[in-house]
């Protein structure tokens, strides 16, 4: 059983650490304008760590996911952020930790699940628990009988990872990942501000 944790934090500068089941700590190592996010494995086993950062006020917004195997009782740099002048700075991140055994299963599942087949030409919504905007959109799509498929990023971790890899070329340093993540047939939309407008777009 793959154990996952989706962490969403608004972080400021300085040394900050959060635990993933007391297995992995994400800390900041700051030098001048550079902020290196470190993943510290606090266990006696090698762990597979997935980290995706969405940052504002930094030159590197880290919109592409980073996946590394972290040796036992060691700390490994994951992502480097460079502060921009005179801009407010904060970032959020998604952290998923698996054992190596689970990671092997993920590789197998990626081979079995063809993400292009799942999303090509279709309307797919990636949601998360306690995401009110996600629930509202799903309800409205259902009410309007707009064909769609929804995946919870906690419960469908493998598919979500595949999807992020699939849209990698569409991600830039300016990309701000917001939920729900919407795949509308051939393009990705991150969140929405107006429900009526997004439903109109998705109904075309």
Coordinates of C-alpha atoms in Angstrom, one line a residue:
X1 CA 0.0 0.0 0.0
X2 CA 1.6 3.3 -1.1
X3 CA 1.5 5.8 1.7
X4 CA 1.4 9.4 0.5
X5 CA 1.2 12.8 2.0
X6 CA 0.3 16.0 0.2
X7 CA 1.8 18.9 2.0
X8 CA 0.9 22.5 1.3
X9 CA 2.8 25.2 3.1
X10 CA 3.3 29.0 2.7
X11 CA 7.0 29.3 3.8
X12 CA 9.1 32.3 4.5
X13 CA 12.9 32.7 4.6
X14 CA 15.0 31.1 7.3
X15 CA 15.4 27.5 8.5
X16 CA 12.1 25.7 8.1
X17 CA 11.4 22.0 8.5
X18 CA 8.3 19.9 8.2
X19 CA 8.1 16.2 8.7
X20 CA 6.5 13.6 6.5
X21 CA 5.5 10.9 8.9
X22 CA 8.8 11.6 10.8
X23 CA 10.6 10.0 7.8
X24 CA 11.6 13.0 5.7
X25 CA 12.3 16.6 6.6
X26 CA 12.3 19.4 4.0
X27 CA 14.7 22.2 5.2
X28 CA 16.1 25.4 3.8
X29 CA 19.8 25.9 3.4
X30 CA 20.3 29.6 2.6
X31 CA 23.4 31.2 1.2
X32 CA 23.0 34.8 0.0
X33 CA 20.1 35.0 -2.4
X34 CA 20.1 31.2 -2.9
X35 CA 17.8 29.0 -1.0
X36 CA 18.4 25.2 -1.4
X37 CA 15.6 22.9 -0.3
X38 CA 17.1 19.8 1.3
X39 CA 15.4 16.5 1.8
X40 CA 16.6 14.8 5.0
X41 CA 16.0 11.0 5.3
X42 CA 15.7 10.3 9.0
X43 CA 15.2 6.5 8.6
X44 CA 17.6 3.6 8.2
X45 CA 16.1 2.8 4.7
X46 CA 16.6 4.4 1.3
X47 CA 13.5 6.4 0.4
X48 CA 12.1 7.6 -2.9
X49 CA 11.1 11.3 -2.6
X50 CA 8.9 13.3 -5.0
X51 CA 9.0 17.0 -4.6
X52 CA 7.3 19.7 -6.6
X53 CA 7.6 23.4 -5.7
X54 CA 5.5 26.3 -6.9
X55 CA 7.3 29.6 -6.0
X56 CA 6.8 33.3 -6.3
X57 CA 9.5 35.9 -5.9
X58 CA 12.2 33.6 -6.9
X59 CA 14.0 33.2 -10.3
X60 CA 13.5 29.5 -10.2
X61 CA 9.8 28.5 -9.6
X62 CA 10.6 24.8 -9.7
X63 CA 7.5 24.0 -11.7
X64 CA 8.9 20.6 -12.8
X65 CA 8.8 17.8 -10.3
X66 CA 12.1 16.3 -8.8
X67 CA 12.3 12.7 -7.9
X68 CA 15.3 11.3 -6.0
X69 CA 16.3 8.3 -3.9
X70 CA 17.6 9.5 -0.6
X71 CA 20.1 7.2 1.2
X72 CA 19.5 6.3 4.9
X73 CA 20.2 9.0 7.5
X74 CA 21.4 11.5 4.9
X75 CA 20.4 14.9 3.4
X76 CA 20.2 15.6 -0.3
X77 CA 19.6 18.9 -2.2
X78 CA 16.4 18.8 -4.2
X79 CA 15.7 22.3 -5.6
X80 CA 17.5 25.7 -5.7
X81 CA 15.5 28.9 -5.5
X82 CA 17.1 32.3 -6.2
X83 CA 15.5 35.3 -4.6
X84 CA 14.4 38.3 -6.8
X85 CA 14.9 41.8 -5.6
X86 CA 12.0 43.8 -4.0
X87 CA 9.4 41.1 -4.4
X88 CA 7.5 39.3 -1.7
X89 CA 8.6 35.7 -1.6
X90 CA 6.7 32.5 -0.7
X91 CA 6.4 29.0 -2.0
X92 CA 4.3 25.9 -1.6
X93 CA 5.3 22.3 -2.2
X94 CA 4.0 18.8 -2.7
X95 CA 5.9 16.1 -1.0
X96 CA 5.4 12.4 -1.5
X97 CA 7.6 9.7 0.1
X98 CA 7.7 6.1 -0.8
X99 CA 9.9 3.2 0.1
X100 CA 12.1 1.8 -2.7
X101 CA 9.8 -1.2 -2.8
X102 CA 6.8 1.1 -3.5
X103 CA 8.9 3.0 -6.0
X104 CA 9.5 -0.2 -8.0
X105 CA 5.7 -0.8 -8.0
X106 CA 5.3 2.8 -9.3
X107 CA 7.5 2.0 -12.3
X108 CA 5.5 -1.1 -13.0
X109 CA 2.2 0.8 -12.8
X110 CA 3.5 3.5 -15.1
X111 CA 4.1 0.8 -17.7
X112 CA 0.6 -0.5 -17.2
X113 CA -1.2 2.9 -17.2
X114 CA -1.0 4.8 -20.4
X115 CA -1.5 8.4 -19.4
X116 CA -1.9 9.6 -23.0
X117 CA -4.7 7.1 -23.4
X118 CA -6.4 8.4 -20.2
X119 CA -6.3 12.1 -21.1
X120 CA -6.0 12.4 -24.8
X121 CA -9.1 14.3 -26.2
X122 CA -10.8 14.1 -22.8
X123 CA -11.8 16.4 -19.9
X124 CA -9.9 15.3 -16.8
X125 CA -10.0 17.0 -13.4
X126 CA -7.3 16.4 -10.8
X127 CA -8.7 17.2 -7.3
X128 CA -7.7 16.9 -3.7
X129 CA -9.6 16.5 -0.4
X130 CA -10.9 19.7 1.1
X131 CA -10.6 21.6 -2.2
X132 CA -13.9 23.5 -2.4
X133 CA -13.2 24.8 -5.9
X134 CA -12.6 21.2 -7.0
X135 CA -15.9 19.9 -5.6
X136 CA -17.9 22.9 -6.9
X137 CA -16.5 22.4 -10.4
X138 CA -17.2 18.6 -10.4
X139 CA -20.8 19.2 -9.2
X140 CA -21.4 21.8 -11.9
X141 CA -20.0 19.6 -14.7
X142 CA -22.2 16.7 -13.5
X143 CA -25.3 19.0 -13.3
X144 CA -24.6 20.2 -16.9
X145 CA -24.0 16.6 -18.1
X146 CA -20.5 17.5 -19.3
X147 CA -18.5 14.2 -19.7
X148 CA -15.4 14.3 -17.5
X149 CA -13.2 12.1 -15.4
X150 CA -11.9 13.0 -11.9
X151 CA -8.8 11.8 -10.1
X152 CA -7.9 12.6 -6.5
X153 CA -4.2 13.3 -6.4
X154 CA -3.8 11.5 -3.1
X155 CA -5.6 8.3 -4.1
X156 CA -4.3 8.3 -7.7
X157 CA -0.7 9.3 -7.0
X158 CA 0.8 7.3 -9.9
X159 CA -1.6 8.8 -12.5
X160 CA -0.9 12.3 -11.2
X161 CA 2.9 11.8 -11.5
X162 CA 2.4 10.5 -15.0
X163 CA 0.3 13.5 -15.9
X164 CA 2.9 16.0 -14.6
X165 CA 5.5 14.3 -16.7
X166 CA 3.1 14.3 -19.7
X167 CA 2.6 18.1 -19.5
X168 CA 6.2 19.0 -18.6
X169 CA 6.7 20.9 -21.8
X170 CA 3.8 23.2 -21.0
X171 CA 5.3 24.2 -17.7
X172 CA 7.4 27.3 -17.4
X173 CA 9.0 29.2 -14.6
X174 CA 5.9 31.4 -14.5
X175 CA 3.5 28.5 -14.1
X176 CA 1.5 28.6 -10.9
X177 CA 0.0 25.3 -10.1
X178 CA -3.5 25.6 -8.5
X179 CA -6.2 23.1 -7.9
X180 CA -8.2 21.9 -9.6
X181 CA -5.7 20.9 -12.3
X182 CA -7.8 20.7 -15.4
X183 CA -6.9 18.9 -18.6
X184 CA -9.2 20.1 -21.3
X185 CA -8.7 17.7 -24.2
X186 CA -5.3 19.1 -25.2
X187 CA -4.3 21.8 -22.8
X188 CA -3.8 22.2 -19.1
X189 CA -5.6 24.8 -16.9
X190 CA -4.5 25.4 -13.3
X191 CA -7.4 26.5 -11.2
X192 CA -10.1 29.0 -12.1
X193 CA -11.5 32.3 -10.8
X194 CA -15.0 32.3 -12.3
X195 CA -17.0 29.1 -12.2
X196 CA -19.4 30.2 -15.0
X197 CA -16.6 31.1 -17.3
X198 CA -14.6 27.8 -16.8
X199 CA -17.7 25.7 -17.3
X200 CA -18.4 27.5 -20.5
X201 CA -14.8 26.8 -21.7
X202 CA -15.0 23.2 -20.7
X203 CA -18.4 22.7 -22.4
X204 CA -17.1 23.6 -25.9

